[in-house]
């Protein structure tokens, strides 16, 4: 297990909390909630079963926050999801937080 923490510039508030996915082989869950204040940006905590991929996580998340400047706190619990699955789940979390 490895825990990674990231921060990104963000200023767009989200409407509501979102919970997407499940912690299972090749998958992950994302819990997204509004930041206490938009100026806090985005804080992401990743708990992953696969160690040594911190740079890959940083790049996937950086691309996401370049498209979606969401001021939010994200908890990601990963059980070996590929970068494509991570990106899909992040997009699903955005949709759920806006509906």
mmCIF file of N, CA and C in Angstrom, residues 8-82:
data_model
loop_
_atom_site.group_PDB
_atom_site.id
_atom_site.type_symbol
_atom_site.label_atom_id
_atom_site.label_comp_id
_atom_site.label_asym_id
_atom_site.label_seq_id
_atom_site.Cartn_x
_atom_site.Cartn_y
_atom_site.Cartn_z
ATOM 1 N N UNK A 8 -3.533 20.846 -6.480
ATOM 2 C CA UNK A 8 -3.585 21.474 -7.793
ATOM 3 C C UNK A 8 -4.330 22.797 -7.671
ATOM 4 N N UNK A 9 -3.955 23.741 -8.531
ATOM 5 C CA UNK A 9 -4.674 25.013 -8.574
ATOM 6 C C UNK A 9 -6.066 24.753 -9.118
ATOM 7 N N UNK A 10 -7.067 25.309 -8.474
ATOM 8 C CA UNK A 10 -8.455 25.137 -8.905
ATOM 9 C C UNK A 10 -9.287 26.240 -8.275
ATOM 10 N N UNK A 11 -10.376 26.615 -8.949
ATOM 11 C CA UNK A 11 -11.200 27.700 -8.415
ATOM 12 C C UNK A 11 -12.687 27.527 -8.704
ATOM 13 N N UNK A 12 -13.081 26.410 -9.349
ATOM 14 C CA UNK A 12 -14.490 26.189 -9.675
ATOM 15 C C UNK A 12 -15.125 25.288 -8.627
ATOM 16 N N UNK A 13 -16.080 25.806 -7.868
ATOM 17 C CA UNK A 13 -16.708 24.962 -6.846
ATOM 18 C C UNK A 13 -17.554 23.853 -7.472
ATOM 19 N N UNK A 14 -17.715 22.743 -6.758
ATOM 20 C CA UNK A 14 -18.601 21.679 -7.212
ATOM 21 C C UNK A 14 -19.923 21.805 -6.473
ATOM 22 N N UNK A 15 -21.000 21.286 -7.098
ATOM 23 C CA UNK A 15 -22.344 21.462 -6.536
ATOM 24 C C UNK A 15 -22.605 20.545 -5.347
ATOM 25 N N UNK A 16 -22.094 19.321 -5.409
ATOM 26 C CA UNK A 16 -22.407 18.361 -4.347
ATOM 27 C C UNK A 16 -21.353 17.253 -4.295
ATOM 28 N N UNK A 17 -21.428 16.470 -3.249
ATOM 29 C CA UNK A 17 -20.528 15.332 -3.100
ATOM 30 C C UNK A 17 -20.818 14.281 -4.157
ATOM 31 N N UNK A 18 -19.806 13.462 -4.438
ATOM 32 C CA UNK A 18 -19.980 12.352 -5.374
ATOM 33 C C UNK A 18 -19.180 11.161 -4.892
ATOM 34 N N UNK A 19 -19.737 9.971 -5.132
ATOM 35 C CA UNK A 19 -19.052 8.714 -4.819
ATOM 36 C C UNK A 19 -19.198 7.826 -6.052
ATOM 37 N N UNK A 20 -18.064 7.490 -6.653
ATOM 38 C CA UNK A 20 -18.053 6.728 -7.899
ATOM 39 C C UNK A 20 -17.144 5.519 -7.738
ATOM 40 N N UNK A 21 -17.557 4.382 -8.302
ATOM 41 C CA UNK A 21 -16.711 3.205 -8.381
ATOM 42 C C UNK A 21 -16.691 2.371 -7.109
ATOM 43 N N UNK A 22 -15.927 1.287 -7.186
ATOM 44 C CA UNK A 22 -15.757 0.377 -6.063
ATOM 45 C C UNK A 22 -14.275 -0.010 -5.978
ATOM 46 N N UNK A 23 -13.851 -0.373 -4.798
ATOM 47 C CA UNK A 23 -12.475 -0.845 -4.638
ATOM 48 C C UNK A 23 -12.491 -2.338 -4.955
ATOM 49 N N UNK A 24 -12.013 -2.680 -6.132
ATOM 50 C CA UNK A 24 -11.954 -4.066 -6.573
ATOM 51 C C UNK A 24 -10.815 -4.219 -7.561
ATOM 52 N N UNK A 25 -10.496 -5.435 -7.901
ATOM 53 C CA UNK A 25 -9.374 -5.695 -8.792
ATOM 54 C C UNK A 25 -9.500 -4.895 -10.090
ATOM 55 N N UNK A 26 -8.497 -4.077 -10.371
ATOM 56 C CA UNK A 26 -8.482 -3.271 -11.586
ATOM 57 C C UNK A 26 -9.408 -2.081 -11.554
ATOM 58 N N UNK A 27 -9.935 -1.745 -10.407
ATOM 59 C CA UNK A 27 -10.878 -0.627 -10.312
ATOM 60 C C UNK A 27 -10.506 0.257 -9.112
ATOM 61 N N UNK A 28 -11.299 1.278 -8.888
ATOM 62 C CA UNK A 28 -11.054 2.208 -7.796
ATOM 63 C C UNK A 28 -12.339 2.940 -7.455
ATOM 64 N N UNK A 29 -12.369 3.548 -6.286
ATOM 65 C CA UNK A 29 -13.474 4.430 -5.933
ATOM 66 C C UNK A 29 -12.939 5.829 -5.733
ATOM 67 N N UNK A 30 -13.804 6.787 -6.035
ATOM 68 C CA UNK A 30 -13.469 8.201 -5.848
ATOM 69 C C UNK A 30 -14.545 8.831 -4.995
ATOM 70 N N UNK A 31 -14.141 9.465 -3.930
ATOM 71 C CA UNK A 31 -15.036 10.264 -3.103
ATOM 72 C C UNK A 31 -14.632 11.715 -3.312
ATOM 73 N N UNK A 32 -15.580 12.506 -3.830
ATOM 74 C CA UNK A 32 -15.308 13.914 -4.142
ATOM 75 C C UNK A 32 -16.227 14.777 -3.303
ATOM 76 N N UNK A 33 -15.672 15.766 -2.658
ATOM 77 C CA UNK A 33 -16.500 16.695 -1.888
ATOM 78 C C UNK A 33 -15.972 18.113 -2.084
ATOM 79 N N UNK A 34 -16.860 19.090 -1.911
ATOM 80 C CA UNK A 34 -16.428 20.478 -2.124
ATOM 81 C C UNK A 34 -15.307 20.868 -1.167
ATOM 82 N N UNK A 35 -14.405 21.702 -1.657
ATOM 83 C CA UNK A 35 -13.369 22.271 -0.791
ATOM 84 C C UNK A 35 -14.045 23.218 0.188
ATOM 85 N N UNK A 36 -13.437 23.411 1.340
ATOM 86 C CA UNK A 36 -13.988 24.336 2.325
ATOM 87 C C UNK A 36 -14.102 25.737 1.749
ATOM 88 N N UNK A 37 -13.134 26.116 0.930
ATOM 89 C CA UNK A 37 -13.149 27.415 0.259
ATOM 90 C C UNK A 37 -12.495 27.243 -1.106
ATOM 91 N N UNK A 38 -13.066 27.862 -2.161
ATOM 92 C CA UNK A 38 -12.517 27.672 -3.514
ATOM 93 C C UNK A 38 -11.032 28.026 -3.629
ATOM 94 N N UNK A 39 -10.566 29.008 -2.851
ATOM 95 C CA UNK A 39 -9.161 29.404 -2.961
ATOM 96 C C UNK A 39 -8.204 28.333 -2.445
ATOM 97 N N UNK A 40 -8.756 27.298 -1.801
ATOM 98 C CA UNK A 40 -7.902 26.197 -1.339
ATOM 99 C C UNK A 40 -7.491 25.286 -2.486
ATOM 100 N N UNK A 41 -8.116 25.419 -3.630
ATOM 101 C CA UNK A 41 -7.763 24.578 -4.771
ATOM 102 C C UNK A 41 -8.250 23.162 -4.586
ATOM 103 N N UNK A 42 -7.520 22.244 -5.160
ATOM 104 C CA UNK A 42 -7.894 20.832 -5.090
ATOM 105 C C UNK A 42 -6.839 20.065 -4.300
ATOM 106 N N UNK A 43 -7.325 19.237 -3.400
ATOM 107 C CA UNK A 43 -6.435 18.342 -2.653
ATOM 108 C C UNK A 43 -6.849 16.908 -2.963
ATOM 109 N N UNK A 44 -5.880 16.086 -3.298
ATOM 110 C CA UNK A 44 -6.148 14.701 -3.679
ATOM 111 C C UNK A 44 -5.289 13.777 -2.826
ATOM 112 N N UNK A 45 -5.953 12.788 -2.250
ATOM 113 C CA UNK A 45 -5.243 11.751 -1.499
ATOM 114 C C UNK A 45 -5.528 10.419 -2.185
ATOM 115 N N UNK A 46 -4.468 9.728 -2.571
ATOM 116 C CA UNK A 46 -4.580 8.446 -3.268
ATOM 117 C C UNK A 46 -4.019 7.355 -2.362
ATOM 118 N N UNK A 47 -4.837 6.353 -2.079
ATOM 119 C CA UNK A 47 -4.379 5.152 -1.380
ATOM 120 C C UNK A 47 -4.415 4.032 -2.421
ATOM 121 N N UNK A 48 -3.257 3.520 -2.768
ATOM 122 C CA UNK A 48 -3.185 2.543 -3.851
ATOM 123 C C UNK A 48 -2.492 1.261 -3.409
ATOM 124 N N UNK A 49 -2.921 0.156 -3.999
ATOM 125 C CA UNK A 49 -2.311 -1.139 -3.700
ATOM 126 C C UNK A 49 -1.024 -1.342 -4.491
ATOM 127 N N UNK A 50 -0.790 -0.487 -5.475
ATOM 128 C CA UNK A 50 0.377 -0.616 -6.343
ATOM 129 C C UNK A 50 1.376 0.485 -6.008
ATOM 130 N N UNK A 51 2.561 0.119 -5.606
ATOM 131 C CA UNK A 51 3.558 1.112 -5.205
ATOM 132 C C UNK A 51 4.462 1.485 -6.385
ATOM 133 N N UNK A 52 5.027 2.701 -6.297
ATOM 134 C CA UNK A 52 6.023 3.127 -7.273
ATOM 135 C C UNK A 52 5.476 3.838 -8.499
ATOM 136 N N UNK A 53 4.210 4.224 -8.481
ATOM 137 C CA UNK A 53 3.623 4.896 -9.638
ATOM 138 C C UNK A 53 3.166 6.322 -9.313
ATOM 139 N N UNK A 54 3.823 6.950 -8.386
ATOM 140 C CA UNK A 54 3.458 8.310 -7.989
ATOM 141 C C UNK A 54 3.521 9.302 -9.136
ATOM 142 N N UNK A 55 4.520 9.198 -10.002
ATOM 143 C CA UNK A 55 4.638 10.130 -11.125
ATOM 144 C C UNK A 55 3.501 9.927 -12.130
ATOM 145 N N UNK A 56 3.103 8.680 -12.347
ATOM 146 C CA UNK A 56 1.968 8.415 -13.255
ATOM 147 C C UNK A 56 0.696 9.025 -12.682
ATOM 148 N N UNK A 57 0.473 8.830 -11.396
ATOM 149 C CA UNK A 57 -0.703 9.437 -10.747
ATOM 150 C C UNK A 57 -0.668 10.955 -10.892
ATOM 151 N N UNK A 58 0.498 11.566 -10.658
ATOM 152 C CA UNK A 58 0.607 13.024 -10.758
ATOM 153 C C UNK A 58 0.224 13.489 -12.160
ATOM 154 N N UNK A 59 0.723 12.800 -13.190
ATOM 155 C CA UNK A 59 0.441 13.207 -14.566
ATOM 156 C C UNK A 59 -1.043 13.041 -14.925
ATOM 157 N N UNK A 60 -1.638 11.922 -14.524
ATOM 158 C CA UNK A 60 -3.072 11.701 -14.817
ATOM 159 C C UNK A 60 -3.907 12.771 -14.125
ATOM 160 N N UNK A 61 -3.614 13.040 -12.866
ATOM 161 C CA UNK A 61 -4.387 14.044 -12.117
ATOM 162 C C UNK A 61 -4.136 15.450 -12.642
ATOM 163 N N UNK A 62 -2.900 15.748 -13.024
ATOM 164 C CA UNK A 62 -2.607 17.072 -13.570
ATOM 165 C C UNK A 62 -3.406 17.325 -14.849
ATOM 166 N N UNK A 63 -3.468 16.320 -15.737
ATOM 167 C CA UNK A 63 -4.264 16.457 -16.951
ATOM 168 C C UNK A 63 -5.737 16.694 -16.611
ATOM 169 N N UNK A 64 -6.247 15.957 -15.621
ATOM 170 C CA UNK A 64 -7.641 16.124 -15.217
ATOM 171 C C UNK A 64 -7.901 17.546 -14.718
ATOM 172 N N UNK A 65 -7.032 18.047 -13.838
ATOM 173 C CA UNK A 65 -7.277 19.381 -13.269
ATOM 174 C C UNK A 65 -6.959 20.504 -14.253
ATOM 175 N N UNK A 66 -6.251 20.216 -15.331
ATOM 176 C CA UNK A 66 -6.104 21.220 -16.390
ATOM 177 C C UNK A 66 -7.423 21.384 -17.152
ATOM 178 N N UNK A 67 -8.215 20.299 -17.246
ATOM 179 C CA UNK A 67 -9.522 20.358 -17.919
ATOM 180 C C UNK A 67 -10.633 20.816 -16.981
ATOM 181 N N UNK A 68 -10.533 20.394 -15.723
ATOM 182 C CA UNK A 68 -11.582 20.677 -14.733
ATOM 183 C C UNK A 68 -10.931 21.327 -13.510
ATOM 184 N N UNK A 69 -11.078 22.630 -13.419
ATOM 185 C CA UNK A 69 -10.429 23.346 -12.300
ATOM 186 C C UNK A 69 -11.347 23.310 -11.071
ATOM 187 N N UNK A 70 -11.643 22.110 -10.609
ATOM 188 C CA UNK A 70 -12.595 21.911 -9.523
ATOM 189 C C UNK A 70 -11.935 22.083 -8.155
ATOM 190 N N UNK A 71 -12.474 23.011 -7.385
ATOM 191 C CA UNK A 71 -12.010 23.191 -6.016
ATOM 192 C C UNK A 71 -12.689 22.120 -5.172
ATOM 193 N N UNK A 72 -11.977 21.055 -4.917
ATOM 194 C CA UNK A 72 -12.583 19.906 -4.242
ATOM 195 C C UNK A 72 -11.520 19.103 -3.502
ATOM 196 N N UNK A 73 -12.023 18.259 -2.611
ATOM 197 C CA UNK A 73 -11.149 17.273 -1.947
ATOM 198 C C UNK A 73 -11.515 15.914 -2.524
ATOM 199 N N UNK A 74 -10.518 15.181 -2.972
ATOM 200 C CA UNK A 74 -10.739 13.859 -3.536
ATOM 201 C C UNK A 74 -9.996 12.817 -2.715
ATOM 202 N N UNK A 75 -10.711 11.756 -2.391
ATOM 203 C CA UNK A 75 -10.101 10.569 -1.792
ATOM 204 C C UNK A 75 -10.230 9.467 -2.826
ATOM 205 N N UNK A 76 -9.117 8.915 -3.258
ATOM 206 C CA UNK A 76 -9.130 7.843 -4.254
ATOM 207 C C UNK A 76 -8.564 6.589 -3.606
ATOM 208 N N UNK A 77 -9.362 5.530 -3.617
ATOM 209 C CA UNK A 77 -8.941 4.238 -3.086
ATOM 210 C C UNK A 77 -8.808 3.283 -4.262
ATOM 211 N N UNK A 78 -7.574 2.930 -4.578
ATOM 212 C CA UNK A 78 -7.252 2.219 -5.814
ATOM 213 C C UNK A 78 -6.828 0.785 -5.549
ATOM 214 N N UNK A 79 -7.293 -0.098 -6.443
ATOM 215 C CA UNK A 79 -6.861 -1.490 -6.374
ATOM 216 C C UNK A 79 -6.344 -1.917 -7.745
ATOM 217 N N UNK A 80 -5.369 -1.151 -8.260
ATOM 218 C CA UNK A 80 -4.689 -1.517 -9.490
ATOM 219 C C UNK A 80 -5.361 -1.052 -10.766
ATOM 220 N N UNK A 81 -6.098 0.061 -10.713
ATOM 221 C CA UNK A 81 -6.737 0.596 -11.921
ATOM 222 C C UNK A 81 -5.675 1.154 -12.874
ATOM 223 N N UNK A 82 -5.935 1.010 -14.173
ATOM 224 C CA UNK A 82 -5.035 1.575 -15.180
ATOM 225 C C UNK A 82 -5.306 3.077 -15.291
#
